[in-house]
Amino acid sequence: MAVIYEQIEKAIERAKEVDLPGLVSNARDLPPRELADDTQIEERRQFLRESLGDAAVADLMFERIIGGNELQDVNFLIRGAVASRAIARIEIRSASGRLQGYGTGFLIAPGVLLTNHHVLPEAGIAQNSLAQFDYERDLDGRLKPIASFELLPGELFHADKALDFAVVAVKASASNVSRSITEFGLLPLVGRVGKVAEGEWLTIIQHPAGEVKQLCVRENKLLKRASDVLWYSTDTLGGSSGSPVFNNDWFVVALHHSGVPARRGTTILNVDGTDHDPLLDPDGRNIKWQANEGIRVSRIVEHLRNKLGEHPRIQAILRGTVEDARIPDPTSTQSSEAPHSAPIPSVDHTSLGSLAMSNAVSSIRTVSVRLSISPEGLVSVVGSNESNHESYSLLEASRAKIKPPKFDVAFDFDYDKRKGFNEQFLGAAHEVHLPQLSRALKNVASKLLNADGSESDEYVLNYHNYSLVMNAHRRFAIYTAANVRADQRFDVGRPSDVWRTDPRIPIEHQITDFYYKSNAFDRGHLTRREDLEYGKTLNEALASAADTCHWTNCTPQHSKFNQNKELWQGIERHVLEGAIMSGQYNCQVFTGPLLEEDDPVYPRHPDIQYPVRFWKVVATLTKSKKLFATAFILDQSGVIDEHGYETTEVPIGPYKTFQVKITEVERLTGLKFTYGKDNKSLSDVDPIAGGLPRSRRRQPRLEESTGINKLPEGYVPLLDTSEIVLAD
């Protein structure tokens, strides 16, 4: 009781200069447009644009929000149920093990729980307390089985009395049932401002008075903000301390910790107007609250950065992006699963009403899929044009061992651990360098950000086993450079692609999921995921492969162009897997789009030019340990011109695919490819640098088949991978 009333007194003191009763009365009918100041309004607009990735959609939502429109898409309820899974009841026990009461907390990073300081004020109390997930009712009103997790303050515990918050590590496995903490997902914190404006509607999911998980769905409005806190009108009870306060898009905006009670003089009042007696009402159930108070998330993140910025568990919080924190729509096939939002329960969409929020993570899912089988035996999913789906011929499918992923690995948010492209990957005697940028390319390269948000002089983004440079204007990579090896590859299946923004460069320099919705564009990897499924351990291989799913490594590729195994992927497999990997050789792979001035635009996003041609340079060693390199250009313009953007049901036909001289890629891109200590030109070891082999100099069949009347000099048209010229 003393702790609760201490927080109440602090809340009263903070609010003494604020007319909360007047705000409650006036704010009920006023929209954010009339309550929030101009700075808040503009910050809100920018946050929406960043979180949604589509300025047009964000501006429409912005107008609804600031206008006070209370209508919500129905997925609001489903996404809220997804968010709620990360929220737990805290069973508070003293250092001696005696039950002291209850609070609420929620997961904000892998194995990290956030609650109030006054809930877990010291490590000794945390050591004996429990985080209890799934203390809630199912759709039939029955209580679910609770999963209790022990807290691990020895691994992480930090509590700040001034901001009234505490973070503590959580054990990976439940103590009473066979459940993993990863099943309950996360509610990442976003440190930047703009998540909510005064006058917007809020929601708290809570365990009031230690009861089952509940929420208040009416009269929840942000009233006022101060430097450290927000005041809002949501109903709460004791035990709700430590609950997340959400905006209407399910971003956490505050950590609930107290209320501001109605008073007569200095006496706290009950809801019936009588004087409150703490002895008769120790949980504060009968208190009449003027408003509630929560600690701003931006202040918590700032504090963690200053005090615990080097702690590996805290770094996962600080590395998070706005896109990471967005709760996905579980019913949408167009949303990439957020990397550390609460996991989406399995649902049978034919009976969504009974299974929509089942807590059985491993429950059976029934999915209806329409398949299209072409006369050539190609199988594809009809209408599934939003995911990076694969097509396999019946013959391929019958022979291939297509396995689901055995397990995945947690994403590592410490980008400093990523070493990037290794120039001596083929050996010190055959050092192959990162491509050199021309002066014009350096002027448009996206610079890495310093800790204070200013631009640095660096522009190479390092990932696990590959590096890249972004074009800030076009928002696609100038190049990617990868190390590929065969002897450390693991058979891990294919975990779902979880695409991420890179926090080291501005979000506005990256094109995210919004661009790939409702069209025939795949999210095309530049550096292939399959090429980087290697490492000394299985976890290293999984982390390496997952790192290719950054939007910086993505370009729009027509689905048939991207998936046709005789073209883009076919060339890679032939050169890398057939010609090289069968001999257990390492190789260096450079690839990128040709970003040309006359590139077309997709009508729905007229401000974004997408590339239609791509290039690739592969360097490796022959069996006699001599360096050689070869280059390719692939063109998807014909596919798009013929079949458009809106369908993926395109028959396989001829495409423009060429093997070219490395000097031609240099001419088209402005890059220079070099090797050795004295920076020799990589074109010196190009097998077609001196001209085509005699057997390839006259190819009327190829020219006729590809519809090309006159080839540029040095271009070798390819109908299949057997036409590729490799070194002897």
XYZ file of C-alpha atoms in Angstrom:
728
model
C 0.000 0.000 0.000
C 2.802 2.415 0.852
C 4.303 1.912 -2.608
C 0.971 2.530 -4.362
C 0.265 5.736 -2.457
C 3.810 6.966 -2.981
C 3.188 6.785 -6.735
C -0.177 8.498 -6.346
C 1.438 11.384 -4.465
C 4.074 11.749 -7.175
C 1.370 11.786 -9.842
C -0.553 14.458 -7.937
C 2.595 16.567 -7.687
C 3.366 16.274 -11.423
C -0.200 17.198 -12.364
C -0.613 20.144 -9.985
C -0.142 22.689 -12.793
C -2.468 20.826 -15.165
C -6.244 21.178 -15.194
C -6.993 17.497 -15.647
C -10.738 17.735 -14.862
C -11.050 20.453 -17.478
C -9.059 18.426 -19.989
C -11.217 15.361 -19.402
C -14.362 17.402 -19.942
C -13.129 19.348 -22.967
C -11.151 16.594 -24.673
C -14.106 14.227 -24.897
C -15.422 15.943 -28.033
C -12.274 17.545 -29.443
C -10.058 15.859 -32.080
C -6.245 15.982 -32.114
C -6.421 18.747 -34.713
C -7.723 21.047 -31.962
C -5.876 19.618 -28.959
C -2.353 18.962 -30.257
C 0.127 21.673 -31.198
C 1.700 22.024 -34.656
C 4.905 20.225 -33.648
C 2.994 17.195 -32.385
C 0.888 17.122 -35.539
C 3.914 17.148 -37.842
C 5.757 14.543 -35.743
C 2.675 12.346 -35.961
C 2.563 12.646 -39.744
C 6.235 11.714 -40.093
C 5.916 8.726 -37.771
C 2.969 7.384 -39.771
C 4.912 7.721 -43.011
C 7.861 5.848 -41.542
C 5.808 3.090 -39.905
C 3.609 2.469 -42.954
C 6.308 2.996 -45.585
C 3.778 4.568 -47.965
C 3.332 8.336 -47.812
C -0.042 8.310 -49.586
C -1.570 5.706 -47.261
C 0.023 7.383 -44.235
C -1.420 10.776 -45.133
C -4.916 9.312 -45.472
C -4.631 7.709 -42.039
C -3.165 10.928 -40.660
C -6.208 12.900 -41.764
C -8.515 10.407 -40.077
C -6.508 10.519 -36.839
C -6.199 14.265 -36.447
C -9.845 14.634 -37.444
C -10.888 12.422 -34.546
C -12.380 9.627 -36.642
C -13.083 6.773 -34.196
C -13.695 4.093 -36.821
C -11.108 1.312 -37.031
C -10.439 -1.445 -39.528
C -11.678 -4.747 -38.123
C -8.115 -6.067 -38.091
C -7.578 -3.714 -35.146
C -9.079 -6.391 -32.885
C -7.025 -9.250 -34.304
C -3.787 -7.291 -34.207
C -4.583 -6.297 -30.624
C -4.994 -9.949 -29.703
C -1.590 -10.632 -31.265
C -0.052 -7.777 -29.262
C -1.653 -9.000 -26.031
C 0.260 -12.276 -26.050
C 3.456 -10.530 -24.902
C 1.750 -9.196 -21.735
C 2.045 -11.080 -18.447
C 0.794 -10.879 -14.888
C 3.666 -10.362 -12.447
C 3.303 -12.387 -9.264
C 5.304 -10.267 -6.800
C 7.027 -12.134 -4.005
C 9.305 -10.796 -1.317
C 12.887 -11.918 -0.859
C 11.536 -14.449 1.654
C 9.054 -15.795 -0.908
C 5.854 -14.292 0.559
C 3.219 -13.193 -1.978
C 3.025 -9.395 -1.895
C 0.657 -8.663 -4.750
C 0.417 -8.434 -8.510
C 1.506 -6.208 -11.329
C 1.678 -6.315 -15.116
C 4.674 -6.507 -17.420
C 5.469 -7.199 -21.064
C 8.298 -8.496 -23.230
C 10.231 -5.812 -25.102
C 13.212 -7.844 -26.400
C 14.165 -11.524 -26.491
C 13.941 -12.642 -22.864
C 13.561 -9.080 -21.471
C 10.521 -7.943 -19.465
C 9.515 -4.334 -18.707
C 7.423 -3.349 -15.693
C 7.404 -0.632 -12.998
C 10.086 0.054 -10.426
C 7.401 -0.066 -7.752
C 6.417 -3.555 -8.971
C 9.984 -4.933 -8.950
C 12.053 -2.403 -6.981
C 15.055 -4.653 -6.343
C 16.756 -7.779 -7.660
C 15.904 -9.808 -4.554
C 12.180 -9.368 -5.161
C 12.582 -10.094 -8.876
C 14.488 -13.281 -8.055
C 11.430 -14.767 -6.328
C 8.720 -13.303 -8.559
C 7.125 -14.870 -11.635
C 5.931 -13.671 -15.036
C 2.688 -15.497 -15.802
C 1.559 -15.545 -19.435
C -1.834 -16.591 -20.823
C -3.714 -15.752 -17.629
C -6.800 -14.955 -19.686
C -10.025 -16.457 -20.970
C -10.495 -18.185 -24.311
C -13.400 -17.577 -26.684
C -15.637 -19.871 -24.641
C -14.877 -17.995 -21.434
C -12.695 -20.703 -19.959
C -9.367 -19.904 -18.338
C -6.314 -20.899 -20.342
C -3.459 -22.796 -18.706
C -0.992 -20.319 -17.209
C 2.661 -20.471 -18.274
C 4.873 -19.263 -15.399
C 8.403 -18.060 -16.096
C 11.082 -17.365 -13.527
C 12.942 -14.060 -13.673
C 16.737 -13.900 -13.963
C 17.961 -10.652 -12.367
C 21.477 -12.096 -12.277
C 21.585 -11.811 -16.081
C 19.819 -8.451 -16.322
C 18.126 -6.228 -13.793
C 17.891 -2.458 -13.821
C 15.304 -0.334 -12.024
C 14.951 3.449 -12.056
C 12.805 5.037 -9.358
C 12.493 8.450 -11.022
C 10.982 7.032 -14.209
C 9.403 4.153 -12.280
C 10.462 1.346 -14.602
C 12.390 -1.898 -14.297
C 13.790 -4.307 -16.876
C 14.644 -7.896 -16.002
C 15.719 -11.014 -17.883
C 13.248 -13.896 -18.170
C 14.053 -17.599 -18.212
C 13.730 -19.240 -21.633
C 11.412 -22.071 -20.526
C 8.349 -22.080 -18.286
C 8.660 -23.683 -14.861
C 5.229 -25.363 -14.828
C 4.477 -26.340 -18.449
C 6.403 -27.120 -21.619
C 6.351 -23.620 -23.121
C 9.065 -21.341 -24.488
C 9.235 -17.606 -23.862
C 9.631 -17.081 -27.616
C 6.031 -18.246 -28.128
C 4.720 -15.008 -26.639
C 6.468 -12.601 -28.981
C 7.535 -9.039 -28.214
C 6.317 -5.466 -28.014
C 9.431 -3.533 -29.120
C 9.944 0.008 -27.886
C 10.375 2.846 -30.380
C 12.373 5.710 -28.949
C 11.436 8.367 -31.456
C 8.562 10.808 -30.945
C 5.411 11.047 -33.039
C 3.691 7.838 -31.940
C 0.635 9.678 -30.606
C -0.838 13.185 -30.458
C -3.026 14.731 -27.773
C -6.648 13.853 -28.444
C -5.925 10.403 -29.891
C -7.486 7.245 -28.537
C -5.422 4.836 -26.443
C -5.743 1.273 -25.142
C -4.241 -0.435 -22.096
C -4.102 -4.218 -21.838
C -3.710 -5.041 -18.169
C -4.130 -7.432 -15.252
C -6.212 -5.176 -12.970
C -5.929 -6.164 -9.309
C -4.118 -9.320 -10.454
C -7.196 -10.521 -12.333
C -7.313 -12.104 -15.794
C -6.052 -10.047 -18.727
C -8.490 -7.249 -19.635
C -8.725 -4.005 -21.571
C -10.876 -0.901 -21.557
C -12.388 -0.150 -24.960
C -14.222 3.122 -24.294
C -13.342 6.720 -23.427
C -9.576 6.215 -23.681
C -7.956 9.448 -24.788
C -4.550 11.088 -24.474
C -5.144 14.318 -22.562
C -1.766 15.947 -22.043
C 1.952 15.226 -22.087
C 4.939 16.386 -20.055
C 8.624 15.686 -20.562
C 8.471 12.317 -18.758
C 4.812 11.304 -18.681
C 1.527 11.131 -20.557
C -1.881 11.667 -18.959
C -4.847 9.768 -20.345
C -8.381 8.784 -19.416
C -8.215 4.981 -19.663
C -9.746 3.003 -16.766
C -7.297 1.005 -14.629
C -7.083 -0.641 -11.220
C -4.249 -1.573 -8.880
C -2.313 -4.404 -10.520
C -2.384 -2.585 -13.832
C 0.972 -1.019 -12.990
C 3.488 -2.041 -15.659
C 0.931 -2.328 -18.465
C 1.690 -1.157 -21.992
C -0.256 1.856 -23.237
C -0.968 1.501 -26.975
C -1.931 3.930 -29.680
C -4.557 2.814 -32.189
C -1.896 1.194 -34.366
C -0.665 -0.934 -31.448
C 2.638 0.845 -30.914
C 3.544 1.109 -27.230
C 3.550 4.800 -26.299
C 3.870 4.632 -22.500
C 4.380 2.393 -19.481
C 1.345 2.754 -17.215
C 2.285 3.276 -13.595
C -0.243 5.342 -11.652
C -3.355 7.473 -11.640
C -4.281 10.986 -10.584
C -7.216 10.687 -8.164
C -10.097 13.081 -7.700
C -9.793 14.912 -4.382
C -11.683 17.146 -1.999
C -8.931 19.354 -0.692
C -6.180 16.844 0.057
C -8.535 13.909 0.595
C -8.771 11.244 -2.107
C -12.359 10.474 -3.143
C -14.144 7.245 -3.971
C -16.352 6.920 -7.020
C -19.434 7.473 -4.816
C -18.042 10.764 -3.484
C -17.075 9.460 -0.052
C -13.603 9.786 1.424
C -11.260 6.993 0.431
C -9.967 4.758 3.236
C -6.868 2.723 2.236
C -7.511 0.232 5.024
C -10.955 -0.572 3.635
C -9.831 -0.480 -0.003
C -6.149 -1.561 -0.124
C -6.227 -2.216 -3.889
C -7.660 1.201 -4.704
C -10.650 -0.342 -6.483
C -13.045 2.387 -5.349
C -10.853 5.416 -6.062
C -12.292 7.965 -8.459
C -9.536 8.707 -10.970
C -9.352 12.000 -12.799
C -6.831 10.558 -15.209
C -4.077 7.981 -15.463
C -0.372 8.522 -15.921
C 2.231 6.608 -17.923
C 5.985 6.993 -18.421
C 6.816 7.946 -21.994
C 8.537 5.186 -23.992
C 10.942 7.693 -25.535
C 12.272 8.566 -22.067
C 12.702 4.898 -21.126
C 14.631 4.166 -24.326
C 16.803 7.253 -23.781
C 17.587 6.116 -20.232
C 18.455 2.569 -21.356
C 20.744 3.923 -24.059
C 22.613 6.104 -21.564
C 22.833 3.592 -18.705
C 22.840 0.135 -20.309
C 23.719 0.778 -23.936
C 26.507 -1.834 -23.946
C 24.413 -4.656 -22.474
C 23.743 -7.230 -25.245
C 20.103 -7.713 -24.242
C 19.493 -3.958 -24.203
C 21.171 -3.484 -27.573
C 18.373 -5.540 -29.098
C 15.979 -2.824 -27.900
C 18.104 0.075 -29.096
C 18.632 -1.445 -32.564
C 14.905 -1.827 -33.192
C 13.225 0.221 -35.916
C 9.741 1.598 -36.369
C 9.040 -1.148 -38.894
C 10.232 -3.845 -36.462
C 7.768 -2.663 -33.829
C 4.698 -2.679 -36.045
C 2.235 -5.449 -35.220
C 1.361 -7.275 -38.473
C -2.143 -8.029 -39.650
C -2.422 -11.827 -39.192
C -5.169 -12.094 -41.823
C -3.215 -10.300 -44.553
C -1.026 -12.170 -47.023
C 0.469 -8.817 -47.956
C 2.161 -8.096 -44.642
C 5.623 -9.370 -43.888
C 5.673 -10.873 -40.416
C 7.246 -8.377 -38.067
C 10.561 -9.714 -36.900
C 9.856 -9.633 -33.215
C 6.180 -8.889 -32.811
C 4.041 -11.420 -31.034
C 3.785 -14.646 -33.060
C 0.667 -15.009 -35.143
C -1.453 -17.919 -33.943
C -2.282 -20.620 -36.467
C -5.768 -20.114 -37.852
C -8.090 -21.992 -40.137
C -9.533 -19.167 -42.191
C -12.596 -21.270 -42.938
C -13.575 -21.074 -39.253
C -11.857 -17.939 -38.030
C -14.488 -17.323 -35.392
C -13.541 -20.380 -33.335
C -9.790 -20.445 -33.884
C -8.747 -16.823 -34.458
C -6.791 -16.426 -31.246
C -6.030 -19.980 -30.175
C -3.067 -20.102 -27.833
C -1.827 -23.397 -29.237
C 1.143 -22.246 -31.240
C 1.553 -25.684 -32.762
C -2.149 -26.054 -33.658
C -3.092 -27.500 -37.022
C -3.721 -25.002 -39.800
C -5.897 -25.728 -42.806
C -5.052 -23.768 -45.935
C -6.809 -23.909 -49.297
C -4.437 -23.360 -52.207
C -5.184 -23.197 -55.941
C -2.429 -24.551 -58.155
C -1.828 -23.864 -61.819
C -0.065 -26.629 -63.816
C 1.240 -25.607 -67.217
C 1.629 -28.011 -70.193
C 5.349 -27.996 -69.432
C 4.664 -29.310 -65.926
C 5.303 -26.029 -64.082
C 3.387 -25.739 -60.827
C 2.608 -22.313 -59.381
C 0.256 -20.879 -56.769
C -2.631 -18.972 -58.356
C -3.166 -15.510 -56.925
C -0.339 -15.720 -54.403
C 1.587 -12.817 -55.815
C 2.611 -11.180 -52.561
C 5.166 -13.606 -51.204
C 8.440 -14.783 -52.601
C 6.927 -18.089 -53.604
C 8.832 -20.630 -55.673
C 7.724 -22.609 -58.701
C 8.923 -26.135 -59.307
C 8.388 -28.448 -62.237
C 6.695 -31.724 -61.340
C 9.891 -33.541 -62.209
C 11.936 -31.248 -59.972
C 9.454 -31.529 -57.134
C 9.475 -35.318 -57.310
C 13.260 -35.447 -57.072
C 13.954 -32.564 -54.709
C 13.898 -32.999 -50.971
C 11.964 -29.852 -50.096
C 12.177 -29.671 -46.310
C 10.600 -27.242 -43.882
C 12.993 -25.332 -41.657
C 14.267 -27.392 -38.757
C 14.505 -24.283 -36.591
C 15.312 -20.618 -36.903
C 17.657 -18.367 -34.977
C 16.940 -15.160 -33.078
C 17.889 -12.025 -34.983
C 21.023 -10.315 -33.682
C 20.554 -6.550 -33.520
C 24.259 -5.860 -32.913
C 25.336 -4.730 -36.370
C 28.869 -4.122 -35.127
C 29.389 -7.902 -35.123
C 28.850 -8.101 -38.876
C 32.195 -8.272 -40.673
C 30.876 -7.985 -44.198
C 32.680 -8.876 -47.427
C 36.113 -10.481 -46.981
C 38.421 -9.341 -49.771
C 40.865 -12.217 -49.097
C 38.168 -14.869 -49.161
C 39.864 -16.617 -52.110
C 43.245 -16.351 -50.417
C 45.718 -13.529 -49.880
C 47.266 -14.162 -53.299
C 43.907 -13.642 -55.016
C 42.516 -10.666 -53.119
C 39.332 -9.372 -54.803
C 38.329 -5.897 -53.685
C 35.003 -4.226 -53.109
C 33.963 -2.341 -56.249
C 35.335 1.194 -56.491
C 32.698 3.918 -56.804
C 33.039 6.723 -59.318
C 32.809 10.298 -58.045
C 29.200 10.508 -59.209
C 28.284 7.326 -57.315
C 29.976 8.573 -54.145
C 27.819 11.697 -54.333
C 24.591 9.644 -54.286
C 25.705 6.889 -51.896
C 23.734 6.757 -48.643
C 26.011 7.669 -45.747
C 25.953 5.718 -42.494
C 24.535 7.595 -39.532
C 26.492 8.551 -36.426
C 25.049 7.962 -32.963
C 23.641 11.522 -32.930
C 21.877 11.033 -36.266
C 24.372 13.021 -38.344
C 25.939 11.596 -41.506
C 29.336 9.915 -41.325
C 31.862 9.611 -44.155
C 31.242 5.858 -44.487
C 28.811 4.243 -46.905
C 29.543 0.477 -46.886
C 26.912 -1.521 -44.972
C 28.400 -4.754 -43.613
C 26.271 -7.841 -42.994
C 27.114 -11.468 -42.280
C 29.282 -12.545 -45.255
C 28.281 -9.698 -47.558
C 28.385 -5.910 -47.894
C 26.537 -3.335 -49.977
C 26.238 0.354 -50.772
C 22.866 2.097 -51.163
C 21.887 4.785 -53.661
C 20.163 7.397 -51.490
C 18.211 8.876 -54.402
C 16.991 5.681 -56.051
C 16.685 3.801 -52.708
C 18.153 0.594 -54.160
C 21.626 -0.879 -53.774
C 24.429 0.328 -56.033
C 26.021 -3.089 -55.535
C 26.153 -6.033 -53.184
C 29.309 -8.086 -52.636
C 29.142 -11.567 -51.115
C 31.467 -14.382 -50.059
C 30.041 -17.799 -50.994
C 31.421 -21.163 -49.931
C 30.232 -24.738 -50.292
C 31.951 -26.702 -47.564
C 30.046 -25.101 -44.668
C 26.531 -25.233 -46.067
C 23.727 -26.598 -43.875
C 20.472 -28.274 -44.887
C 18.168 -26.038 -42.833
C 15.059 -25.831 -45.014
C 13.673 -22.361 -45.666
C 12.515 -20.270 -42.699
C 10.070 -17.507 -43.606
C 11.642 -14.359 -45.003
C 11.372 -11.574 -42.416
C 12.373 -8.343 -44.135
C 13.968 -5.580 -42.081
C 15.000 -1.988 -42.499
C 18.597 -1.117 -41.648
C 18.839 1.433 -38.798
C 22.337 2.508 -39.881
C 21.037 4.619 -42.785
C 17.941 6.847 -43.043
C 14.631 5.022 -43.473
C 13.798 7.328 -46.382
C 16.707 5.780 -48.324
C 15.031 2.343 -48.215
C 12.011 0.980 -50.089
C 9.993 -1.311 -47.856
C 6.988 -3.622 -48.063
C 4.517 -0.998 -49.298
C 5.946 -1.169 -52.825
C 5.314 -4.897 -53.303
C 1.606 -4.998 -52.499
C -1.037 -5.956 -55.090
C 1.267 -6.372 -58.058
C 3.450 -8.990 -59.752
C 6.726 -7.770 -58.248
C 8.627 -10.171 -56.002
C 10.886 -8.984 -53.243
C 13.972 -9.958 -55.189
C 17.175 -10.718 -53.286
C 20.294 -9.267 -54.859
C 22.615 -11.406 -52.748
C 20.767 -14.727 -52.688
C 19.668 -16.198 -49.393
C 20.628 -19.663 -50.643
C 24.204 -18.533 -51.296
C 24.710 -17.478 -47.682
C 23.288 -20.536 -45.910
C 26.683 -21.430 -44.530
C 28.788 -20.991 -41.412
C 30.904 -22.858 -38.908
C 27.744 -23.742 -36.986
C 24.087 -24.132 -37.858
C 23.246 -20.936 -35.989
C 25.850 -19.024 -38.004
C 24.356 -20.357 -41.244
C 20.847 -19.350 -40.212
C 21.986 -15.881 -39.136
C 23.916 -15.412 -42.370
C 20.950 -16.404 -44.512
C 18.507 -14.272 -42.519
C 20.745 -11.220 -42.960
C 20.006 -11.223 -46.696
C 16.423 -10.218 -45.836
C 17.175 -6.537 -45.395
C 15.315 -4.114 -47.648
C 18.719 -2.752 -48.657
C 19.326 -6.102 -50.412
C 15.965 -6.064 -52.192
C 14.804 -4.890 -55.617
C 11.482 -5.323 -57.426
C 11.704 -8.244 -59.841
C 8.798 -9.499 -61.883
C 7.784 -12.831 -60.343
C 8.393 -14.822 -63.522
C 11.738 -13.157 -64.054
C 12.806 -13.796 -60.463
C 11.506 -17.355 -60.183
C 12.246 -18.767 -63.633
C 15.075 -21.171 -62.916
C 16.412 -20.911 -66.478
C 17.209 -17.251 -65.955
C 18.115 -15.227 -62.895
C 18.370 -18.118 -60.462
C 19.378 -20.558 -63.168
C 22.544 -18.682 -64.041
C 23.491 -18.401 -60.397
C 22.963 -22.087 -59.764
C 24.917 -23.097 -62.837
C 27.921 -20.900 -62.113
C 27.908 -21.247 -58.344
C 26.532 -24.710 -57.682
C 27.356 -26.505 -60.898
C 30.670 -25.123 -62.042
C 32.080 -24.140 -58.665
C 30.463 -25.813 -55.706
C 30.740 -29.289 -57.138
C 34.500 -28.721 -56.857
C 34.157 -27.223 -53.353
C 35.476 -23.837 -54.434
C 34.809 -20.524 -52.773
C 33.680 -17.584 -54.880
C 32.996 -13.872 -54.732
C 29.684 -12.634 -56.142
C 28.963 -8.989 -56.987
C 25.499 -8.046 -58.137
C 23.192 -5.066 -58.473
C 20.587 -3.291 -60.555
C 21.417 -1.041 -63.475
C 19.976 2.241 -62.203
C 19.375 4.117 -65.448
C 17.881 7.537 -66.043
C 15.069 6.228 -68.248
C 13.974 3.435 -65.891
C 10.168 3.168 -65.760
C 7.870 3.739 -62.796
C 5.084 1.624 -61.385
C 1.937 3.808 -61.755
C 0.891 3.388 -58.116
C 4.234 4.833 -56.979
C 5.173 7.345 -59.669
C 8.029 8.819 -57.624
C 9.992 5.541 -57.608
C 11.811 4.306 -60.707
C 12.359 0.558 -60.645
C 15.269 -1.149 -62.446
C 14.655 -3.413 -65.431
C 18.203 -4.679 -65.920
C 20.525 -6.382 -63.459
C 24.196 -7.303 -63.558
C 26.332 -9.907 -61.860
C 30.090 -10.480 -61.654
C 31.406 -13.778 -60.282
C 35.051 -14.337 -59.328
C 36.515 -17.710 -58.334
C 39.458 -20.021 -58.859
C 39.888 -22.681 -61.504
C 40.911 -26.187 -60.498
C 44.466 -25.122 -61.196
C 44.051 -22.271 -58.668
C 43.984 -19.472 -61.217
C 41.649 -16.532 -60.706
C 38.907 -15.967 -63.259
C 35.791 -13.769 -63.316
C 32.778 -13.497 -65.573
C 29.838 -11.105 -65.887
C 26.162 -11.222 -66.843
C 23.352 -8.816 -67.640
C 19.716 -9.822 -67.277
C 16.792 -7.824 -68.579
C 13.182 -8.026 -67.343
C 11.775 -5.196 -69.449
C 10.341 -7.591 -72.022
C 8.441 -9.536 -69.366
C 6.888 -6.405 -67.908
C 6.095 -4.868 -71.294
C 4.324 -8.033 -72.425
C 2.568 -9.130 -69.252
C 2.262 -6.035 -67.057
C 2.416 -5.647 -63.312
C -0.837 -7.080 -62.079
C -0.584 -10.833 -62.730
C 1.866 -13.627 -62.094
C 0.182 -16.125 -64.417
C 2.699 -15.589 -67.221
C 3.832 -18.373 -69.551
C 7.544 -19.072 -69.734
C 9.040 -17.520 -72.828
C 12.238 -16.000 -74.212
C 14.038 -13.389 -72.110
C 17.035 -11.204 -72.766
C 19.890 -12.774 -70.850
C 23.523 -12.111 -71.734
C 27.009 -12.957 -70.712
C 29.089 -9.807 -71.168
C 32.565 -8.511 -70.597
C 33.299 -7.146 -67.149
C 34.298 -3.873 -68.794
C 30.732 -3.556 -70.077
C 29.344 -3.781 -66.532
C 31.895 -1.160 -65.479
C 30.766 1.127 -68.315
C 27.101 0.767 -67.407
C 27.450 1.092 -63.626
C 30.349 3.461 -63.002
C 32.027 0.821 -60.840
C 35.551 -0.530 -61.117
C 36.338 -4.182 -60.309
C 39.912 -4.835 -59.179
C 42.030 -7.510 -57.552
C 45.508 -7.968 -56.108
C 47.766 -5.715 -54.082
C 48.339 -3.441 -57.066
C 44.628 -3.112 -58.003
C 44.693 -4.902 -61.319
C 41.515 -4.860 -63.376
C 39.345 -7.921 -62.848
C 38.662 -7.839 -66.575
C 42.188 -9.192 -67.035
C 40.908 -12.616 -65.944
C 37.601 -12.468 -67.838
C 37.326 -15.511 -70.206
C 35.600 -13.430 -72.908
C 37.687 -10.261 -72.493
C 39.687 -11.072 -75.617
C 36.661 -12.065 -77.690
C 34.219 -14.945 -77.940
C 35.280 -18.556 -78.467
C 35.178 -19.573 -82.117
C 32.177 -21.817 -81.486
C 30.140 -18.851 -80.226
C 30.898 -16.213 -82.851
C 27.936 -16.958 -85.119
C 24.666 -17.766 -83.446
C 21.728 -17.024 -85.743
C 19.653 -19.535 -83.777
C 20.100 -17.579 -80.578
C 19.462 -14.243 -82.204
C 16.319 -15.556 -83.848
C 15.078 -17.198 -80.642
C 15.586 -14.134 -78.505
C 14.151 -11.748 -81.061
C 17.364 -9.734 -81.146
C 18.327 -8.552 -84.596
C 21.643 -6.993 -83.717
C 23.642 -7.704 -80.611
C 25.881 -5.135 -78.955
C 29.511 -6.048 -79.358
C 30.662 -8.628 -76.827
C 27.163 -9.684 -75.732
C 26.615 -13.450 -75.595
C 22.877 -14.228 -75.614
C 21.879 -17.182 -73.456
C 18.950 -19.520 -73.946
C 20.054 -21.860 -71.179
C 22.905 -22.237 -68.741
C 24.862 -24.568 -71.015
C 25.656 -21.533 -73.199
C 27.689 -19.822 -70.438
C 31.396 -19.405 -71.236
C 33.586 -20.308 -68.256
C 37.326 -20.498 -67.830
C 39.026 -23.761 -68.747
